[in-house]
CSV table of C-alpha atoms and ligand atoms in Angstrom, one decimal:
chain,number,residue,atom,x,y,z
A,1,UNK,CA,18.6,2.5,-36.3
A,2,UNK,CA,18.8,-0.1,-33.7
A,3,UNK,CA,16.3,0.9,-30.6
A,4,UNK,CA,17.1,-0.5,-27.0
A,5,UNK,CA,13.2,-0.2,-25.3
A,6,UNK,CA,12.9,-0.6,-21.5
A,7,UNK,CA,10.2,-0.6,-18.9
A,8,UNK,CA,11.3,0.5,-15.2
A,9,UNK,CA,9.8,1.6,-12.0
A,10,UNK,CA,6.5,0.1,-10.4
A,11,UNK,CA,4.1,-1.5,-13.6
A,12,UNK,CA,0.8,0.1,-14.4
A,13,UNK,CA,-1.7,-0.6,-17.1
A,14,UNK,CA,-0.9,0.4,-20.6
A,15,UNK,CA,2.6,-0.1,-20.5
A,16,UNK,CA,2.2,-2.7,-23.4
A,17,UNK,CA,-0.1,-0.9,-25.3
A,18,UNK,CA,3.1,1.7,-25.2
A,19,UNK,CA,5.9,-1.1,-26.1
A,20,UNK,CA,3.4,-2.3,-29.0
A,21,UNK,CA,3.4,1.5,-30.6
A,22,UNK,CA,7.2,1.7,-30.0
A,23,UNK,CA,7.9,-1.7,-31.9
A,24,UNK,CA,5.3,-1.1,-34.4
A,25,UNK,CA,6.1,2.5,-35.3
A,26,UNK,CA,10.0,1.2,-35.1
A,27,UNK,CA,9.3,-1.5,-37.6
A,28,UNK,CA,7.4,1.6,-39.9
A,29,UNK,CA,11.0,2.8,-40.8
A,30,UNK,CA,12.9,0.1,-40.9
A,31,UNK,CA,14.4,0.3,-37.6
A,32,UNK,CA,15.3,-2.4,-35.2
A,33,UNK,CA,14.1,-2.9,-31.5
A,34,UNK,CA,15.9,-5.1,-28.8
A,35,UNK,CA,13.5,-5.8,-25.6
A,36,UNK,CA,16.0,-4.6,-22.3
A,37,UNK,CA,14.4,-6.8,-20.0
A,38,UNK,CA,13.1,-5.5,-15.9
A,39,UNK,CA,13.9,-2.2,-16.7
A,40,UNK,CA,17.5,-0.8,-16.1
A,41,UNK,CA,19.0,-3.7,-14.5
A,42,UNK,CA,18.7,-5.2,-17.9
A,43,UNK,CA,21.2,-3.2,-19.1
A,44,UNK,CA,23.6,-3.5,-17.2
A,45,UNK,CA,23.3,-7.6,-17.0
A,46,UNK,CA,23.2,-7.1,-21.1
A,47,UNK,CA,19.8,-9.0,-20.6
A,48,UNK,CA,18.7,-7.8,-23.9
A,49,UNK,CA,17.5,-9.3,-27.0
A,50,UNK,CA,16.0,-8.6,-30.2
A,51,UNK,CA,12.0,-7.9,-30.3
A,52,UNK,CA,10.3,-9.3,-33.5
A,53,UNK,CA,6.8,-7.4,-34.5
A,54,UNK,CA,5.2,-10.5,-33.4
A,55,UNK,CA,6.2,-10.3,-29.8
A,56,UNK,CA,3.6,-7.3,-29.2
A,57,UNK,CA,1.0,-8.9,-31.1
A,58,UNK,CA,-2.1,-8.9,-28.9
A,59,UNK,CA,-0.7,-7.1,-25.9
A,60,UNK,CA,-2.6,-4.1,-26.1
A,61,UNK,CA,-5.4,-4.3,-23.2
A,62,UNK,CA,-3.2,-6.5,-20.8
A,63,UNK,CA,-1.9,-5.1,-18.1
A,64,UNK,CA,1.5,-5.5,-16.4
A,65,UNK,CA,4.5,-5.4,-18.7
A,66,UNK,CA,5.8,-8.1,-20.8
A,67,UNK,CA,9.2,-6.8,-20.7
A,68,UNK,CA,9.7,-7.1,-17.3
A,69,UNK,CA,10.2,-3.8,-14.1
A,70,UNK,CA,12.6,-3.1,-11.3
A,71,UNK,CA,13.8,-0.5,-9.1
A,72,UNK,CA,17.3,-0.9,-10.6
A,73,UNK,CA,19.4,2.6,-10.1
A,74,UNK,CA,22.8,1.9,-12.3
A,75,UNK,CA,24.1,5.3,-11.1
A,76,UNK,CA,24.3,3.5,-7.3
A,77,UNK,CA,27.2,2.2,-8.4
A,78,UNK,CA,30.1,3.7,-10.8
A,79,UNK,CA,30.4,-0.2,-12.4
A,80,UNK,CA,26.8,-0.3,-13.2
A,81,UNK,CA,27.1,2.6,-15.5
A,82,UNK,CA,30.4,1.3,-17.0
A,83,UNK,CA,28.5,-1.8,-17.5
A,84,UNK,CA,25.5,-0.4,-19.5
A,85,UNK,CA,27.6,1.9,-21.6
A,86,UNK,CA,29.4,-1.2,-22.3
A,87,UNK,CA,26.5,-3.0,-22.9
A,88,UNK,CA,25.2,-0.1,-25.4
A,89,UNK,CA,28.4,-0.4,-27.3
A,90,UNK,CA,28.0,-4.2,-27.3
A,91,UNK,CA,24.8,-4.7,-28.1
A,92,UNK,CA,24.7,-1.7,-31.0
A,93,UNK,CA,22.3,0.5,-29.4
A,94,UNK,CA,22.0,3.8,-31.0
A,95,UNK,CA,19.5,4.8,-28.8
A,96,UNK,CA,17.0,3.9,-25.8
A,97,UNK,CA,13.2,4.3,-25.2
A,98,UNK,CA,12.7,4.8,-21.3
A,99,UNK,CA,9.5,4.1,-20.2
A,100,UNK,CA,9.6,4.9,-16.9
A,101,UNK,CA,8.4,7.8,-13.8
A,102,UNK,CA,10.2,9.6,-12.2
A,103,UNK,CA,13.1,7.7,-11.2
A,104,UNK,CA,13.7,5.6,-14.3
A,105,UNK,CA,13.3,8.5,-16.8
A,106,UNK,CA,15.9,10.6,-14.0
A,107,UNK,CA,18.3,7.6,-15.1
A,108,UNK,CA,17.6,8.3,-18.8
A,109,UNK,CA,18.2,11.7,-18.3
A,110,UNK,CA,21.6,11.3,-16.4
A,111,UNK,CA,22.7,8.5,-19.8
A,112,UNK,CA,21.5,11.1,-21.5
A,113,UNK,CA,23.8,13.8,-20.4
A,114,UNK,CA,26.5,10.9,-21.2
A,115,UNK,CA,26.1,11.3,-24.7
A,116,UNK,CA,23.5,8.2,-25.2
A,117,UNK,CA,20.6,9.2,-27.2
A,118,UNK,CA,17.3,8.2,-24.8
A,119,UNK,CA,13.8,9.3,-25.7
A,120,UNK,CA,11.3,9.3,-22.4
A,121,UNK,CA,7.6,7.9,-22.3
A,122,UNK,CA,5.9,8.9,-18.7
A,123,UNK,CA,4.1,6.2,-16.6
A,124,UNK,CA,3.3,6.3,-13.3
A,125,UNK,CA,-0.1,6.5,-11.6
A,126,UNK,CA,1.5,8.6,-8.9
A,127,UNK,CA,1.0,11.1,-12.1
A,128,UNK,CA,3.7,13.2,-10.8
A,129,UNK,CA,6.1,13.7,-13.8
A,130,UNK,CA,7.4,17.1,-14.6
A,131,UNK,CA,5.8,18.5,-17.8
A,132,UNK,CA,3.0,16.2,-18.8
A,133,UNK,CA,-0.5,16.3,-17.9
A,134,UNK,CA,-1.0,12.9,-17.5
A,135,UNK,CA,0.8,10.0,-17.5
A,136,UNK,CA,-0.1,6.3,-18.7
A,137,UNK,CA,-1.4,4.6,-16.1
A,138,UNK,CA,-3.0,7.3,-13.9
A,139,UNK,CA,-6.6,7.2,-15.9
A,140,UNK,CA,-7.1,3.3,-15.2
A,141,UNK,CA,-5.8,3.8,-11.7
A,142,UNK,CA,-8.7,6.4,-11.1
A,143,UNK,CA,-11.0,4.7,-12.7
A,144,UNK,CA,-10.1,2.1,-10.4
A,145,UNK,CA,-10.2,3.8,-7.4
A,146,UNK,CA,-13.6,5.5,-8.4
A,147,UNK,CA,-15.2,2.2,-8.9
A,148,UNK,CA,-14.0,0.8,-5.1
A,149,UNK,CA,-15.4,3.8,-3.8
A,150,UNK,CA,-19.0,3.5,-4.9
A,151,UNK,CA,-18.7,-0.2,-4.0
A,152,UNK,CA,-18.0,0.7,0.0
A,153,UNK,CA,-20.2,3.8,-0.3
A,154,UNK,CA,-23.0,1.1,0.0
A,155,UNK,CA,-21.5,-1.2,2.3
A,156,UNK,CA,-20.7,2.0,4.5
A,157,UNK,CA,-24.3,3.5,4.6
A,158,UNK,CA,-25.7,0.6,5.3
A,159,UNK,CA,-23.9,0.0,7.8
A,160,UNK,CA,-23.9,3.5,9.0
A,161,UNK,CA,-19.6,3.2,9.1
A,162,UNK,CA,-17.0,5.8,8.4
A,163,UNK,CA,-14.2,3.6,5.9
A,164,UNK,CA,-10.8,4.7,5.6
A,165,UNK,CA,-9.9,3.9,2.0
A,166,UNK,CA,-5.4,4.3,1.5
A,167,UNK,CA,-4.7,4.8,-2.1
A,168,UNK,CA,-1.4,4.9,-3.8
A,169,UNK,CA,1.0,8.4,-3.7
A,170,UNK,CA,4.0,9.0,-2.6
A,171,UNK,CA,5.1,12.4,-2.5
A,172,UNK,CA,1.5,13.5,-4.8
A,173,UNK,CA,-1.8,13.0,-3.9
A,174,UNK,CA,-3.2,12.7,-7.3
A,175,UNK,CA,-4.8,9.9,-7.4
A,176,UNK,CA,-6.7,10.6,-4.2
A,177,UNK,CA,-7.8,13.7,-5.1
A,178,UNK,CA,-9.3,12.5,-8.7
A,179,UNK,CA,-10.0,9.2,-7.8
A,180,UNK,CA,-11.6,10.9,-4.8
A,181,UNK,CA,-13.3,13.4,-6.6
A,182,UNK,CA,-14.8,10.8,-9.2
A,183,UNK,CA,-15.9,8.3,-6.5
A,184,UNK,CA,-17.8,10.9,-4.2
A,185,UNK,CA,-14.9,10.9,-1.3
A,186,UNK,CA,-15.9,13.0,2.1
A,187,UNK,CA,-12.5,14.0,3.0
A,188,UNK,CA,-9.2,13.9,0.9
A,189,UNK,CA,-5.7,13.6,2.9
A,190,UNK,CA,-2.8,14.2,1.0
A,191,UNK,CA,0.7,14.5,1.4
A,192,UNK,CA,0.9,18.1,-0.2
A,193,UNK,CA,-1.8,19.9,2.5
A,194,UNK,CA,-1.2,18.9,6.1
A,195,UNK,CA,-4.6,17.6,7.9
A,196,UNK,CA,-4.9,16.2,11.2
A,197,UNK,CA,-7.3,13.6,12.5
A,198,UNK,CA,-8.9,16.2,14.8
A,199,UNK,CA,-9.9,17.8,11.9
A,200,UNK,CA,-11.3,14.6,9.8
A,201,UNK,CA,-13.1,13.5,12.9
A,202,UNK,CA,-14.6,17.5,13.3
A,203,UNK,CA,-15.7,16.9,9.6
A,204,UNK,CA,-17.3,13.3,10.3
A,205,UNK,CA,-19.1,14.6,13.1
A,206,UNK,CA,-20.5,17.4,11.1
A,207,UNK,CA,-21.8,15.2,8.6
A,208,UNK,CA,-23.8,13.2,10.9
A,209,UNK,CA,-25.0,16.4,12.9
A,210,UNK,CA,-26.7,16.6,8.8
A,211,UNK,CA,-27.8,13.4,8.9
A,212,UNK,CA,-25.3,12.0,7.2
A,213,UNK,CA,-24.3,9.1,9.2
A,214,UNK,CA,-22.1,7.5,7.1
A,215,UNK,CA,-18.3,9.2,5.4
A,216,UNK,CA,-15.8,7.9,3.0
A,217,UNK,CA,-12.4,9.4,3.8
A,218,UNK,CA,-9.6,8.6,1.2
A,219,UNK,CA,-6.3,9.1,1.9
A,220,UNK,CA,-2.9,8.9,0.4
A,221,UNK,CA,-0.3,6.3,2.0
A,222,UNK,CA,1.9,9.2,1.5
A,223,UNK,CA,-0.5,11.9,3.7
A,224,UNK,CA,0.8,14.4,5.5
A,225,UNK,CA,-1.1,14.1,8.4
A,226,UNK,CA,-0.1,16.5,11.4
A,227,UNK,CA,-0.7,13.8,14.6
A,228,UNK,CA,1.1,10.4,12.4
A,229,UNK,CA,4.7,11.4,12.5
A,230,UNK,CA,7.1,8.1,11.2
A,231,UNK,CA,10.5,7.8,10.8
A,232,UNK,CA,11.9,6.3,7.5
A,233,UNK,CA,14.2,3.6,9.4
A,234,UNK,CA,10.7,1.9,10.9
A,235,UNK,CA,9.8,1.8,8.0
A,236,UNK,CA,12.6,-0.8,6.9
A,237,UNK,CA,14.8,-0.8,3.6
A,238,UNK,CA,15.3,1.7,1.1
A,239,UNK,CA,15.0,0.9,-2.6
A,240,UNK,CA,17.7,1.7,-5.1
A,241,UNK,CA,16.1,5.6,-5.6
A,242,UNK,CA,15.9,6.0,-1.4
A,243,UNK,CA,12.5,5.2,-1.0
A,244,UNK,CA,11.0,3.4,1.8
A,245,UNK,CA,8.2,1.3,1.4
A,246,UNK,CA,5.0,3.6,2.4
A,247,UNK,CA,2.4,0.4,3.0
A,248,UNK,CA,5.3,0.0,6.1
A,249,UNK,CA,2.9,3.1,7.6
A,250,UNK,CA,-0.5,1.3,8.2
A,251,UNK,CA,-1.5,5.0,7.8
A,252,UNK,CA,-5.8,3.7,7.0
A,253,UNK,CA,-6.0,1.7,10.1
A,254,UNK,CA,-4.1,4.4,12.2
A,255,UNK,CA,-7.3,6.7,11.2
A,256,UNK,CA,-9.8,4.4,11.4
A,257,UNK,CA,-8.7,2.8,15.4
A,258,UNK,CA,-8.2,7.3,16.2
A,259,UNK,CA,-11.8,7.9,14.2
A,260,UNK,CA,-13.6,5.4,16.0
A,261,UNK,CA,-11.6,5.7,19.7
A,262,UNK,CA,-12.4,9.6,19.3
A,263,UNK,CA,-15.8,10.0,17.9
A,264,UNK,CA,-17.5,6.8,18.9
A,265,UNK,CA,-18.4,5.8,15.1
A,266,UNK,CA,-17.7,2.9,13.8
A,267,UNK,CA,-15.0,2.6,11.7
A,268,UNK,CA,-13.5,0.2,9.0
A,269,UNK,CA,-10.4,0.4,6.8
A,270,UNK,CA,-9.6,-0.4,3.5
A,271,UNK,CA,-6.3,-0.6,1.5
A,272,UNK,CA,-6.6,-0.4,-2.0
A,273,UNK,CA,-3.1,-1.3,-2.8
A,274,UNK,CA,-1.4,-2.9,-6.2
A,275,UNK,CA,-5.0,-3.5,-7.2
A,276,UNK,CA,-4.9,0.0,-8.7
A,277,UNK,CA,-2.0,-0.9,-10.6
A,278,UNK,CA,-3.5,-4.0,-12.3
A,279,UNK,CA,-5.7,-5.2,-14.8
A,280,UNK,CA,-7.0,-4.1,-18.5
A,281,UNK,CA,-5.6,-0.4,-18.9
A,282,UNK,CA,-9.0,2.1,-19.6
A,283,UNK,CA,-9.6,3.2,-23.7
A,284,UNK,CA,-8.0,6.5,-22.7
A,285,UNK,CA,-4.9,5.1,-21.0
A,286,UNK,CA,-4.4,2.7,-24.2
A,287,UNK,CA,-4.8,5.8,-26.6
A,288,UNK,CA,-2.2,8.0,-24.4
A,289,UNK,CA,0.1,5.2,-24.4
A,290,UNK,CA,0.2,4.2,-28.3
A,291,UNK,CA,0.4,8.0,-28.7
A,292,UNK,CA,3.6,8.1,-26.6
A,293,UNK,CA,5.1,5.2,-28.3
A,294,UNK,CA,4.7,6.3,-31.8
A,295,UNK,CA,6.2,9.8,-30.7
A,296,UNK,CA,9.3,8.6,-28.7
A,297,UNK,CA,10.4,6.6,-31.8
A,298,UNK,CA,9.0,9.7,-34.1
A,299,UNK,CA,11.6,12.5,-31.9
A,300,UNK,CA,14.4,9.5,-32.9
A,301,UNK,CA,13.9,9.9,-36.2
A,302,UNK,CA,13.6,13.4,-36.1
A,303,UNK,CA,16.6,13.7,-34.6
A,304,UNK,CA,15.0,14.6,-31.4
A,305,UNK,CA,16.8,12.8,-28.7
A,306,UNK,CA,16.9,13.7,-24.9
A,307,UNK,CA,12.9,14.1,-24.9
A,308,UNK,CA,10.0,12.4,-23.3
A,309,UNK,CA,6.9,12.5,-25.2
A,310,UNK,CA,4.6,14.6,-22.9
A,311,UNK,CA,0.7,15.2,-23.2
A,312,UNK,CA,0.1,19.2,-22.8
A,313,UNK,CA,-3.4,19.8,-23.6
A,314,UNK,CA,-4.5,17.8,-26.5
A,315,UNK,CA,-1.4,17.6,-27.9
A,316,UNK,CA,1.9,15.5,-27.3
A,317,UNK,CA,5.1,17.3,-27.5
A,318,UNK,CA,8.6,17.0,-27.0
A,319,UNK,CA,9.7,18.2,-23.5
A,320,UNK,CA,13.1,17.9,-22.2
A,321,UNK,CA,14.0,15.1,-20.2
A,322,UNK,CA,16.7,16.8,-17.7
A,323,UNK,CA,13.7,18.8,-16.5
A,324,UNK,CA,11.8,16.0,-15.4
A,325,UNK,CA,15.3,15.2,-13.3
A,326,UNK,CA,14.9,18.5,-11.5
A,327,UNK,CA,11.3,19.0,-10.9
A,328,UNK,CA,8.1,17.6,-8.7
A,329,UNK,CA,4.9,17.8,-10.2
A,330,UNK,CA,2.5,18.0,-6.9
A,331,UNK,CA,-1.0,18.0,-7.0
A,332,UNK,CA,-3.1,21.1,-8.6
A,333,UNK,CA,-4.2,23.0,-5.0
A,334,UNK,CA,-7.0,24.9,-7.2
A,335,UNK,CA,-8.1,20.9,-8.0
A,336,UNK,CA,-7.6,20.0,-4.3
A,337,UNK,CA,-9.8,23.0,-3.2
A,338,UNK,CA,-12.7,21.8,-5.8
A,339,UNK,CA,-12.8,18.5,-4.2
A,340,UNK,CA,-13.1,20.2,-0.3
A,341,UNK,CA,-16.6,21.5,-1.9
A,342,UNK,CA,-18.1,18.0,-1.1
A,343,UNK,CA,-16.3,17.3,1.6
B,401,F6P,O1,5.7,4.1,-8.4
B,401,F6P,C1,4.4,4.4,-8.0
B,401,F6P,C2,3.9,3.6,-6.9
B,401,F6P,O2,2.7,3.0,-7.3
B,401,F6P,C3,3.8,4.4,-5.6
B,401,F6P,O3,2.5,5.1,-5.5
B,401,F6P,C4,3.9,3.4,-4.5
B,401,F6P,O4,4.4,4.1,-3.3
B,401,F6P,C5,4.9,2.5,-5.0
B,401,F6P,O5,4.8,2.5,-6.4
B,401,F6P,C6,4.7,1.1,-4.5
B,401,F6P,O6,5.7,0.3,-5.2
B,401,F6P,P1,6.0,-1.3,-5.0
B,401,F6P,O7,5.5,-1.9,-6.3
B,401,F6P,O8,7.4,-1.3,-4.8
B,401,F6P,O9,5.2,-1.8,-3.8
C-alpha cells in the first residue's frame, strides 16, 4: 500500500510525534509513505514525495510540523479537486492520512465521499473535533496557558492589577476553560455562554470588596461578550474555510481600557497568542499522538477507511469521519459551571 500523509490547518505540538507513528507503523507492514507537503495545497500542486524512515528520525518532542501547514480548501475551486484526484492517480496513492481539525479532516471527509480512501488523525488546540475527547495539541496548549497564568498571577498581585489574558478559540472555549481552570482564572469568557463587561467588572469588584485586590480574567478571542459586537468585514480577509482572523478583534484590551474606565482598577492585558501553539509537545500530547498515528495506518490495513482515530475514554477507536463534517463539539457547560466555583 502506498500512503499519501498530510498535515493541514493551524500547527500544534505533537504533530510530528504523529507523522513519526504514521511512517513508522507504515514501514511495520511494508507499506510506503509519500510526505504531501503544507497540507492540502500539496496535493493539488502534486508537491509530494516519498518519506524514508529516516526523515522522522528524532522528531518526536519538536514542535511545529516538518511537513509543512496551510489553510488550503481544494473544494474552493472545482479544478483544485480535479487536480488532486489527478494527482492521487499520478502519484499511486491508495490512500491519505489527514492530520488535520476541523476543516482539513472536513476536506478528507468530502475526498472521502469521492471514493478516495482517507483515514483522519484530530489536532487542533481549539479541541473542538466531533467525537474525540481530545485532540493532539490541546494538552500542551493548556499546559501552556496554565503556566502564563501563575506567571501574571504574581506580577498582578503585586501590583494589585486586574490582567486580561486572550487565549486561542474560535467557535469553543476549551482552552480557556481548562487552561483557566488549571491556572487559577477569576473569570472565564467564552464564546459558548454570553457575558458582558458589566458583569466581569460586578465580579472584580466583589473580589476586592473580599480583599481580593487583584483578578485574572481569561478570555477567549472568540468570546461572546454581550457589549463587543464586530462585524466580520472589519475584521479583514477570510481564509479558504471563511474564517476571519479573530486577533483582528483586540477583544483583551477592549476589556481591560472598559475594566479600568468603569471600575477605577488598574488594568493590564495580555495576549497569549501562537505561543500556545509552539514549543516541545507535553508527554501526554506525544503519547495521544503516536497512538493516533499507529491507529490511522492500523484502520488502512484493516480495511477501515473513512475513519479518524478518535480518543473516547481510554481507548482510541474508529469514528466516522463524515460526522466530524457535520458536527461542533462546544465546550462541556457542566465543565464551564465547575470553573464559575472559583470565579
Ligand atoms: O486552528 C486553531 C487556531 O489556533 C484558532 O484557535 C485560531 O483562531 C487560529 O488557529 C489562528 O490561526 P492562524 O495561525 O491563522 O493565526
Amino acid at each position: 500500500m502506498r500512503i499519501g500523509v498530510l498535515t493541514g490547518g493551524g500547527d500544534v505540538p505533537g504533530l510530528n510525534a504523529a507523522i513519526r507513528a504514521v511512517v513508522r507503523r507504515a514501514y511495520e507492514y511494508n507499506f510506503e509513505v509519500l510526505a504531501i507537503r503544507n497540507g492540502w495545497e500539496g496535493l493539488v500542486l502534486g508537491n509530494i514525495e516519498p518519506m524514508s524512515i529516516r526523515a522522522v528520525s528524532g522528531i518526536l518532542p519538536i514542535g511545529g510540523t516538518i511537513l509543512g501547514s496551510s489553510r488550503t480548501n481544494p473544494f474552493k475551486r472545482e479544478e483544485d479537486v480535479e487536480k488532486s484526484l489527478g494527482n492521487i492517480d499520478k502519484f499511486g496513492l491508495d490512500a491519505l492520512v489527514v492530520i488535520g481539525g476541523d476543516d482539513t479532516l472536513g476536506v478528507g471527509a468530502r475526498f472521502s465521499q469521492k471514493g478516495v480512501k482517507v483515514v483522519g488523525v484530530p489536532k487542533t488546540i481549539d479541541n473542538d473535533v466531533y467525537g474525540t475527547d481530545y485532540c493532539i495539541g490541546f494538552d500542551t496548549a493548556v499546559s501552556f496557558v496554565a503556566e502564563a497564568l501563575d506567571r501574571l498571577h504574581t506580577t498582578a498581585s503585586s501590583h494589585h492589577r486586574v490582567i486580561v489574558v486572550e487565549v486561542m478559540g474560535r467557535h469553543a472555549g476549551w482552552v480557556a476553560v481548562v487552561g483557566g481552570m488549571a491556572g487559577g482564572a477569576d473569570y472565564i469568557m467564552i464564546p459558548e455562554v454570553e457575558t458582558s463587561i458589566d458583569e466581569v467588572c460586578d465580579h472584580v469588584r466583589s473580589r476586592w470588596a473580599r480583599g481580593k485586590n487583584f483578578s485574572i480574567v481569561v478570555v477567549a478571542e472568540g468570546a461572546k461578550v454581550r457589549e463587543v459586537t464586530y462585524s466580520e468585514e472589519e475584521l479583514g480577509e477570510k481564509d479558504e474555510f471563511g474564517h476571519v482572523r479573530l486577533d483582528r478583534r483586540g477583544l483583551a484590551y477592549t476589556l481591560n481600557t472598559e475594566i479600568e474606565r468603569r471600575t477605577g482598577f488598574e488594568a493590564r492585558s495580555v495576549v497569549l497568542g501562537h505561543l500556545q501553539r509552539g514549543g516541545s509537545p507535553t508527554a501526554f500530547d506525544r503519547v495521544l499522538a503516536t497512538r493516533f498515528g499507529v491507529f490511522a495506518v492500523d484502520m488502512l490495513k484493516e480495511g477501515l477507511s473513512g475513519n479518524i482515530a478518535a480518543l473516547q475514554g481510554n481507548s482510541v477507536v474508529p469514528f466516522p469521519i463524515s460526522e466530524v463534517l457535520s458536527n461542533s463539539r462546544p465546550v462541556d457547560v457542566e465543565l464551564y459551571e465547575m470553573a464559575k466555583v472559583f470565579f
